[in-house]
Every structure is written in C-alpha cells, then in structure tokens.
Amino acid sequence: MSGDGTNGGGGRLLSAVLTGRIKVTPGVRRLCAGVLGMEAVVLGLITPVAITVGNVAPVVAVSVGLGLAVCCVVLAAMLRKPLAYTLGTVMQVLAIATGFLVSTMFFLGVLFAALWFTAIFVAHRVEGVTSR
C-alpha cells in the first residue's frame, strides 16, 4: 500500500479522486473514458426530450444538454490529468441535476455516477493486483 492515498481502502481512493490526487493508470483512463463517452451520448439526447416532453425552452435545453455532452467529451480527453477525475465527479452531480429538466435523468444520472465510481475502484483494484 502506498502512502499517497490512491491505493488501498475505498475511502482513501474516494478522497484522492475528490482532491485530484488520484494515481492515473491506463485502465482507469479507459474505463472512465468509456463512461464519459456513453454519458455524452445520453446527455446530448436529453435535448430533444427536454424540449418536446419537458416543455423546456429550447435555448435552455440545448445549452444544458449539448453543453454537458461537450464537457464529457473534453473531460474524456483530459483523463491523463488527475484533476479530470475530480471534474468528472462534478460532471456526475451535474448529470443527476439534469433530472430537473427530464425526470428520467435522476435515475440515469445516478446510474452513470455508479458506473463512474465503479470504473475507478475496479480499475485500481485490478491494476493493484496485477502490478504485484
């Protein structure tokens, strides 16, 4: 176990993610990029749903839906930097908050947040085992 808070217990890994001190590994980058890529598609698709079903003003729906989708793509490209994982966690909170535009996003946002944290924890656990 290292003393940098990135290997070991889930609490230390969560703290490392939130403070931008996570150890970035290829497995973590791949899994998290996959989550952000899928999330970008879903966030882009809430735009027409918010306009037609949620009666949200088009400018708000486009700004939020497509804006967050673009942010996911940019974050996926930034995953070499530890700060991107902190921003990715913020993105998960914002995805849940889109439930105020499209109520289904409360569920999908929580699902993506679970996938985000699972990707980080599983990749660290697998890479920790294989590096020994």
Short mmCIF file of C-alpha atoms in Angstrom, two decimals:
data_model
loop_
_atom_site.label_atom_id
_atom_site.label_comp_id
_atom_site.label_asym_id
_atom_site.label_seq_id
_atom_site.Cartn_x
_atom_site.Cartn_y
_atom_site.Cartn_z
CA MET A 1 0.00 0.00 0.00
CA SER A 2 1.29 3.39 -0.86
CA GLY A 3 1.04 6.42 1.36
CA ASP A 4 -0.35 8.68 -1.36
CA GLY A 5 -3.94 7.67 -0.69
CA THR A 6 -4.50 6.17 -4.11
CA ASN A 7 -4.11 2.51 -3.30
CA GLY A 8 -5.92 0.68 -0.59
CA GLY A 9 -9.25 1.40 1.05
CA GLY A 10 -12.19 2.84 -0.80
CA GLY A 11 -12.29 5.90 1.47
CA ARG A 12 -8.74 6.85 0.62
CA LEU A 13 -9.36 6.34 -3.09
CA LEU A 14 -12.52 8.45 -2.94
CA SER A 15 -10.58 11.17 -1.12
CA ALA A 16 -7.87 11.01 -3.79
CA VAL A 17 -10.48 11.38 -6.55
CA LEU A 18 -12.15 14.35 -4.89
CA THR A 19 -8.89 16.16 -4.20
CA GLY A 20 -7.28 15.48 -7.59
CA ARG A 21 -4.54 13.23 -6.21
CA ILE A 22 -5.62 10.01 -7.92
CA LYS A 23 -2.97 7.80 -9.48
CA VAL A 24 -3.82 7.81 -13.19
CA THR A 25 -3.35 4.44 -14.85
CA PRO A 26 -4.23 3.20 -18.35
CA GLY A 27 -7.07 1.02 -17.06
CA VAL A 28 -8.66 3.87 -15.13
CA ARG A 29 -8.41 6.13 -18.17
CA ARG A 30 -10.01 3.56 -20.47
CA LEU A 31 -12.91 2.73 -18.19
CA CYS A 32 -13.64 6.33 -17.25
CA ALA A 33 -13.40 7.47 -20.88
CA GLY A 34 -15.97 4.82 -21.77
CA VAL A 35 -18.34 6.05 -19.08
CA LEU A 36 -17.93 9.68 -20.15
CA GLY A 37 -18.42 8.74 -23.82
CA MET A 38 -21.70 6.95 -23.12
CA GLU A 39 -22.77 9.77 -20.84
CA ALA A 40 -22.08 12.33 -23.58
CA VAL A 41 -24.47 10.49 -25.89
CA VAL A 42 -27.21 10.33 -23.26
CA LEU A 43 -26.76 13.99 -22.29
CA GLY A 44 -26.93 15.02 -25.94
CA LEU A 45 -30.13 13.04 -26.38
CA ILE A 46 -31.92 14.72 -23.48
CA THR A 47 -32.02 17.94 -25.51
CA PRO A 48 -34.94 16.97 -27.80
CA VAL A 49 -36.68 15.12 -24.95
CA ALA A 50 -36.49 18.19 -22.70
CA ILE A 51 -37.93 20.37 -25.47
CA THR A 52 -40.77 18.08 -26.58
CA VAL A 53 -41.72 16.21 -23.41
CA GLY A 54 -40.50 18.53 -20.66
CA ASN A 55 -41.61 21.76 -22.36
CA VAL A 56 -38.21 23.30 -21.56
CA ALA A 57 -37.20 26.38 -23.53
CA PRO A 58 -35.07 25.28 -26.48
CA VAL A 59 -32.20 27.60 -25.59
CA VAL A 60 -32.03 26.11 -22.07
CA ALA A 61 -32.31 22.52 -23.28
CA VAL A 62 -29.62 22.97 -25.94
CA SER A 63 -27.31 24.83 -23.57
CA VAL A 64 -27.59 22.24 -20.83
CA GLY A 65 -27.84 19.05 -22.88
CA LEU A 66 -25.28 19.74 -25.56
CA GLY A 67 -23.08 21.80 -23.22
CA LEU A 68 -22.74 18.92 -20.78
CA ALA A 69 -22.24 16.45 -23.64
CA VAL A 70 -19.33 18.53 -24.95
CA CYS A 71 -17.93 18.78 -21.41
CA CYS A 72 -17.98 14.97 -21.16
CA VAL A 73 -16.01 14.65 -24.40
CA VAL A 74 -13.49 17.27 -23.26
CA LEU A 75 -13.12 15.54 -19.89
CA ALA A 76 -12.57 12.20 -21.60
CA ALA A 77 -9.68 13.80 -23.48
CA MET A 78 -8.25 15.23 -20.24
CA LEU A 79 -8.17 11.94 -18.30
CA ARG A 80 -4.37 11.88 -18.27
CA LYS A 81 -4.52 14.58 -15.57
CA PRO A 82 -5.67 13.75 -12.02
CA LEU A 83 -7.82 16.90 -11.90
CA ALA A 84 -10.02 15.47 -14.68
CA TYR A 85 -11.28 12.82 -12.26
CA THR A 86 -12.41 15.47 -9.81
CA LEU A 87 -14.13 17.33 -12.63
CA GLY A 88 -15.64 14.03 -13.81
CA THR A 89 -17.14 13.59 -10.37
CA VAL A 90 -18.63 17.08 -10.61
CA MET A 91 -19.98 16.06 -14.04
CA GLN A 92 -21.80 13.16 -12.39
CA VAL A 93 -23.52 15.57 -10.00
CA LEU A 94 -24.50 17.79 -12.94
CA ALA A 95 -25.86 14.79 -14.83
CA ILE A 96 -28.07 13.94 -11.86
CA ALA A 97 -29.19 17.58 -11.73
CA THR A 98 -30.44 17.35 -15.33
CA GLY A 99 -33.27 15.39 -13.80
CA PHE A 100 -34.90 18.75 -13.17
CA LEU A 101 -35.24 19.06 -16.97
CA VAL A 102 -36.01 15.42 -17.78
CA SER A 103 -37.08 13.40 -14.76
CA THR A 104 -35.63 10.15 -16.11
CA MET A 105 -32.19 11.71 -15.77
CA PHE A 106 -32.41 11.45 -11.97
CA PHE A 107 -32.22 7.67 -12.45
CA LEU A 108 -29.77 7.74 -15.35
CA GLY A 109 -27.54 10.27 -13.60
CA VAL A 110 -27.30 8.06 -10.53
CA LEU A 111 -26.60 5.10 -12.81
CA PHE A 112 -23.75 6.96 -14.53
CA ALA A 113 -22.35 8.11 -11.18
CA ALA A 114 -22.33 4.49 -10.03
CA LEU A 115 -20.57 3.47 -13.26
CA TRP A 116 -18.04 6.30 -12.81
CA PHE A 117 -17.05 5.28 -9.30
CA THR A 118 -17.15 1.58 -10.15
CA ALA A 119 -14.79 2.20 -13.09
CA ILE A 120 -12.33 3.98 -10.83
CA PHE A 121 -12.45 1.45 -8.00
CA VAL A 122 -12.41 -1.66 -10.20
CA ALA A 123 -9.55 -0.41 -12.34
CA HIS A 124 -7.46 0.47 -9.29
CA ARG A 125 -8.17 -2.88 -7.69
CA VAL A 126 -7.39 -4.87 -10.86
CA GLU A 127 -4.26 -2.88 -11.63
CA GLY A 128 -3.15 -3.09 -8.00
CA VAL A 129 -3.42 -6.88 -8.11
CA THR A 130 -1.68 -7.24 -11.47
CA SER A 131 1.21 -4.94 -10.53
CA ARG A 132 2.28 -7.04 -7.55
#
